């Protein structure tokens, strides 16, 4: 079977698998070497390197070369959306719908949303991509009565947070987020183009508006492609003394 992918895409895919096998800091072939080896123009090689650099998988150092890097997904201590996060990094966000349904809160979700068991909720699962590359799977549960009709909205084209704000007047003013490591579920591994058994990072976010929990999302990111970073403040700035922390 002939490979129908355009040369550019083939080169990007090839570089992506090369990078996945290399440690951070390892050098990757130069623009010229890539062009010669892959039979593409220097321009195509440059474009492919630039795309992976924008994703944070490569870092170019003037006069030294191009090196493997890990993208830093900044730990959203702010209630930013995937769309905003990606645009801030110069990447074009998109989504693919994996599933959506209405459901009733079970005991666990009733605690999360602080509602009675049986409360109507909705579930929307999306694959989130950046510049066409799978970045995360997001499984979002929403409080139905706060977002009537949301299951009919096209959340492939639109940002969920934009829709919540525009159509439901929801502005999140509080939230909680936790991060945990896990092994990719077999179907997630396929969707995220991972090998079976690869590690993932799960970000679990609960977003609150006016005291009501509206959203609970589990975002699954490929562990090896991401790094989480966050600003940290001196303990005293948060009104906590070191001795108080030690006493805990
Ligand atoms: C981030 C959050 C999710 C949230 C999503 C909304 O990824 N971790 O909890 O649901 O953004 O993204 P968007 O508005 O782009 O659909």
Short mmCIF file of C-alpha atoms and ligand atoms in Angstrom, two decimals:
data_model
loop_
_atom_site.label_atom_id
_atom_site.label_comp_id
_atom_site.label_asym_id
_atom_site.label_seq_id
_atom_site.Cartn_x
_atom_site.Cartn_y
_atom_site.Cartn_z
CA UNK A 1 0.00 0.00 0.00
CA UNK A 2 1.39 3.41 -0.85
CA UNK A 3 1.66 5.99 1.89
CA UNK A 4 -0.83 8.71 0.97
CA UNK A 5 0.23 11.15 3.67
CA UNK A 6 1.81 14.32 2.31
CA UNK A 7 5.59 14.49 2.69
CA UNK A 8 5.31 17.15 5.36
CA UNK A 9 2.96 15.04 7.50
CA UNK A 10 5.15 11.98 7.04
CA UNK A 11 8.17 13.91 8.22
CA UNK A 12 6.31 15.27 11.25
CA UNK A 13 5.14 11.75 12.17
CA UNK A 14 8.65 10.37 11.69
CA UNK A 15 10.13 13.08 13.89
CA UNK A 16 7.47 12.52 16.50
CA UNK A 17 8.37 8.83 16.85
CA UNK A 18 12.07 9.68 16.85
CA UNK A 19 11.54 12.21 19.65
CA UNK A 20 9.46 9.74 21.67
CA UNK A 21 12.46 7.39 21.83
CA UNK A 22 15.01 10.04 22.76
CA UNK A 23 15.73 11.54 26.16
CA UNK A 24 15.23 15.25 26.83
CA UNK A 25 18.26 17.17 25.61
CA UNK A 26 19.20 14.74 22.83
CA UNK A 27 20.04 16.36 19.50
CA UNK A 28 17.81 15.77 16.48
CA UNK A 29 19.05 15.97 12.86
CA UNK A 30 19.52 19.42 11.38
CA UNK A 31 17.20 20.94 8.80
CA UNK A 32 19.66 20.08 6.04
CA UNK A 33 20.20 16.48 7.20
CA UNK A 34 16.44 15.97 7.46
CA UNK A 35 15.88 17.40 3.99
CA UNK A 36 18.60 15.15 2.49
CA UNK A 37 17.54 11.99 4.33
CA UNK A 38 13.81 12.34 3.78
CA UNK A 39 13.90 13.74 0.25
CA UNK A 40 11.98 16.88 1.19
CA UNK A 41 12.86 20.51 0.62
CA UNK A 42 14.69 22.52 3.29
CA UNK A 43 11.50 24.57 3.59
CA UNK A 44 9.43 21.46 4.42
CA UNK A 45 12.04 20.29 6.94
CA UNK A 46 12.01 23.73 8.55
CA UNK A 47 8.21 23.74 8.74
CA UNK A 48 8.15 20.30 10.38
CA UNK A 49 10.76 21.30 12.97
CA UNK A 50 8.92 24.54 13.66
CA UNK A 51 5.61 22.72 14.20
CA UNK A 52 7.16 20.40 16.78
CA UNK A 53 8.91 23.33 18.38
CA UNK A 54 5.56 25.09 18.78
CA UNK A 55 4.22 21.95 20.45
CA UNK A 56 7.13 22.12 22.86
CA UNK A 57 8.62 18.80 21.72
CA UNK A 58 11.74 20.46 20.35
CA UNK A 59 13.83 23.39 21.44
CA UNK A 60 16.09 25.23 18.99
CA UNK A 61 19.26 26.87 20.18
CA UNK A 62 20.80 29.34 17.78
CA UNK A 63 24.18 28.13 16.54
CA UNK A 64 23.94 24.84 18.47
CA UNK A 65 21.13 22.81 16.98
CA UNK A 66 17.74 21.38 17.81
CA UNK A 67 17.11 19.33 20.92
CA UNK A 68 14.41 17.15 22.36
CA UNK A 69 12.33 18.96 24.90
CA UNK A 70 9.12 18.35 26.77
CA UNK A 71 6.20 20.69 26.41
CA UNK A 72 5.25 22.44 29.56
CA UNK A 73 1.53 22.43 30.01
CA UNK A 74 1.33 25.17 32.54
CA UNK A 75 -0.64 23.89 35.46
CA UNK A 76 -3.84 25.87 35.07
CA UNK A 77 -4.09 27.31 38.53
CA UNK A 78 -6.37 29.73 36.78
CA UNK A 79 -9.66 28.54 35.39
CA UNK A 80 -8.54 28.75 31.78
CA UNK A 81 -10.00 26.58 29.03
CA UNK A 82 -8.19 24.19 26.74
CA UNK A 83 -8.94 26.60 23.87
CA UNK A 84 -7.33 29.51 25.70
CA UNK A 85 -4.35 27.42 26.86
CA UNK A 86 -3.57 26.21 23.36
CA UNK A 87 -4.05 29.60 21.68
CA UNK A 88 -1.70 31.11 24.26
CA UNK A 89 0.92 28.65 23.04
CA UNK A 90 0.34 29.52 19.40
CA UNK A 91 -1.43 26.23 18.67
CA UNK A 92 -4.79 25.83 16.98
CA UNK A 93 -7.23 23.89 19.19
CA UNK A 94 -9.85 21.52 17.81
CA UNK A 95 -11.98 18.69 19.18
CA UNK A 96 -13.50 15.40 18.22
CA UNK A 97 -16.62 14.20 19.96
CA UNK A 98 -16.13 10.81 21.59
CA UNK A 99 -19.54 10.58 23.21
CA UNK A 100 -22.33 12.50 24.95
CA UNK A 101 -25.22 11.40 27.08
CA UNK A 102 -27.62 12.30 29.84
CA UNK A 103 -27.13 10.53 33.17
CA UNK A 104 -28.29 10.60 36.75
CA UNK A 105 -25.85 11.34 39.58
CA UNK A 106 -24.58 8.20 41.29
CA UNK A 107 -23.35 8.36 44.88
CA UNK A 108 -19.88 9.54 43.86
CA UNK A 109 -21.05 12.30 41.50
CA UNK A 110 -23.69 13.38 44.02
CA UNK A 111 -20.85 14.17 46.43
CA UNK A 112 -18.81 15.96 43.74
CA UNK A 113 -21.76 18.16 42.71
CA UNK A 114 -23.25 18.37 46.20
CA UNK A 115 -26.64 17.21 44.90
CA UNK A 116 -28.98 14.32 45.63
CA UNK A 117 -28.39 10.93 44.05
CA UNK A 118 -30.41 10.87 40.82
CA UNK A 119 -29.87 14.58 39.97
CA UNK A 120 -29.81 14.96 36.16
CA UNK A 121 -26.31 15.48 34.76
CA UNK A 122 -24.85 15.42 31.27
CA UNK A 123 -21.65 13.87 30.08
CA UNK A 124 -19.56 15.06 27.12
CA UNK A 125 -16.36 13.26 26.14
CA UNK A 126 -14.01 14.93 23.70
CA UNK A 127 -10.62 14.33 22.20
CA UNK A 128 -8.79 17.64 22.29
CA UNK A 129 -6.23 18.33 19.59
CA UNK A 130 -3.72 21.06 19.00
CA UNK A 131 -2.56 21.69 15.44
CA UNK A 132 -4.22 18.37 14.61
CA UNK A 133 -2.26 16.35 17.20
CA UNK A 134 -4.15 14.53 19.97
CA UNK A 135 -3.34 16.31 23.24
CA UNK A 136 -5.91 15.10 25.74
CA UNK A 137 -9.13 13.23 26.29
CA UNK A 138 -11.58 15.22 28.36
CA UNK A 139 -14.52 13.59 30.07
CA UNK A 140 -16.77 16.36 31.26
CA UNK A 141 -19.80 16.04 33.51
CA UNK A 142 -22.07 19.06 33.88
CA UNK A 143 -24.99 19.93 36.11
CA UNK A 144 -27.92 19.65 33.71
CA UNK A 145 -30.17 22.26 35.31
CA UNK A 146 -27.44 24.90 34.99
CA UNK A 147 -26.81 24.20 31.30
CA UNK A 148 -30.13 23.23 29.68
CA UNK A 149 -29.81 22.13 26.07
CA UNK A 150 -26.02 21.73 26.21
CA UNK A 151 -26.20 18.26 24.65
CA UNK A 152 -27.48 19.84 21.42
CA UNK A 153 -24.62 22.32 21.16
CA UNK A 154 -21.80 21.57 18.75
CA UNK A 155 -18.86 21.34 21.14
CA UNK A 156 -16.54 20.24 18.37
CA UNK A 157 -16.50 23.70 16.87
CA UNK A 158 -17.00 25.69 20.07
CA UNK A 159 -15.20 26.10 23.38
CA UNK A 160 -17.26 24.74 26.25
CA UNK A 161 -16.32 27.67 28.48
CA UNK A 162 -17.36 30.15 25.76
CA UNK A 163 -20.74 28.43 25.43
CA UNK A 164 -21.24 28.36 29.21
CA UNK A 165 -20.48 32.06 29.40
CA UNK A 166 -22.39 33.20 26.33
CA UNK A 167 -25.46 31.04 26.56
CA UNK A 168 -25.77 30.36 30.27
CA UNK A 169 -24.08 33.39 31.83
CA UNK A 170 -21.74 31.12 33.78
CA UNK A 171 -18.48 32.69 34.95
CA UNK A 172 -16.46 30.29 37.05
CA UNK A 173 -15.23 32.01 40.17
CA UNK A 174 -13.73 29.07 42.03
CA UNK A 175 -12.43 25.62 41.36
CA UNK A 176 -10.33 22.71 42.53
CA UNK A 177 -7.88 20.71 40.52
CA UNK A 178 -5.90 17.63 41.35
CA UNK A 179 -3.34 15.77 39.32
CA UNK A 180 -2.63 12.09 39.39
CA UNK A 181 -0.59 9.61 37.39
CA UNK A 182 -2.24 6.60 35.77
CA UNK A 183 -1.76 4.00 33.07
CA UNK A 184 -3.67 4.76 29.87
CA UNK A 185 -6.83 2.75 29.41
CA UNK A 186 -6.44 0.62 26.26
CA UNK A 187 -9.00 2.65 24.26
CA UNK A 188 -7.47 5.94 25.43
CA UNK A 189 -4.00 4.70 24.43
CA UNK A 190 -5.28 4.15 20.90
CA UNK A 191 -7.03 7.53 20.75
CA UNK A 192 -3.98 9.36 22.08
CA UNK A 193 -1.61 7.40 19.83
CA UNK A 194 0.18 5.85 22.81
CA UNK A 195 1.59 2.38 23.33
CA UNK A 196 -0.37 0.03 25.61
CA UNK A 197 0.71 0.55 29.20
CA UNK A 198 2.01 4.10 28.67
CA UNK A 199 1.66 6.53 31.54
CA UNK A 200 -0.82 9.37 31.48
CA UNK A 201 -1.46 12.38 33.65
CA UNK A 202 -5.00 12.94 34.79
CA UNK A 203 -6.10 16.42 35.74
CA UNK A 204 -9.33 16.39 37.64
CA UNK A 205 -11.09 19.74 37.74
CA UNK A 206 -14.21 20.84 39.55
CA UNK A 207 -15.39 24.30 38.54
CA UNK A 208 -17.75 26.39 40.61
CA UNK A 209 -19.85 29.46 39.81
CA UNK A 210 -21.65 31.38 42.54
CA UNK A 211 -21.22 28.50 44.96
CA UNK A 212 -22.67 25.87 42.60
CA UNK A 213 -20.52 23.09 41.19
CA UNK A 214 -21.20 23.18 37.45
CA UNK A 215 -18.40 21.12 35.92
CA UNK A 216 -16.34 18.07 36.76
CA UNK A 217 -13.78 17.09 34.14
CA UNK A 218 -11.12 14.41 34.01
CA UNK A 219 -8.50 15.36 31.41
CA UNK A 220 -6.10 12.62 30.36
CA UNK A 221 -2.77 13.77 28.93
CA UNK A 222 0.03 11.55 27.55
CA UNK A 223 2.54 11.54 30.41
CA UNK A 224 5.70 11.52 28.35
CA UNK A 225 4.71 14.46 26.19
CA UNK A 226 3.82 16.82 29.00
CA UNK A 227 5.21 18.41 32.03
CA UNK A 228 3.25 20.43 34.50
CA UNK A 229 4.60 23.64 35.80
CA UNK A 230 3.18 26.20 38.14
CA UNK A 231 4.31 29.38 39.82
CA UNK A 232 5.05 28.96 43.47
CA UNK A 233 4.89 31.72 46.03
CA UNK A 234 6.82 32.16 49.27
CA UNK A 235 4.97 30.57 52.18
CA UNK A 236 4.67 33.88 54.00
CA UNK A 237 2.87 35.47 51.02
CA UNK A 238 0.06 32.98 51.46
CA UNK A 239 -0.21 33.92 55.11
CA UNK A 240 1.30 30.65 56.29
CA UNK A 241 4.52 30.49 58.23
CA UNK A 242 7.11 27.76 57.67
CA UNK A 243 6.82 26.64 61.27
CA UNK A 244 3.06 26.23 60.84
CA UNK A 245 3.69 24.08 57.77
CA UNK A 246 6.21 21.97 59.68
CA UNK A 247 3.74 21.48 62.50
CA UNK A 248 1.19 19.89 60.14
C1 LIG B 1 -9.63 22.69 30.32
C2 LIG B 1 -10.16 22.15 31.64
C3 LIG B 1 -11.49 21.42 31.49
C4 LIG B 1 -12.47 22.27 30.69
C5 LIG B 1 -11.89 22.65 29.37
C6 LIG B 1 -12.82 23.54 28.58
O1 LIG B 1 -9.05 21.70 29.55
N1 LIG B 1 -9.19 21.25 32.27
O2 LIG B 1 -11.99 21.21 32.80
O3 LIG B 1 -13.67 21.55 30.51
O4 LIG B 1 -10.67 23.34 29.56
O5 LIG B 1 -12.21 23.77 27.34
P1 LIG B 1 -12.92 24.46 26.12
O6 LIG B 1 -13.59 25.71 26.62
O7 LIG B 1 -11.82 24.74 25.15
O8 LIG B 1 -13.92 23.51 25.56
#
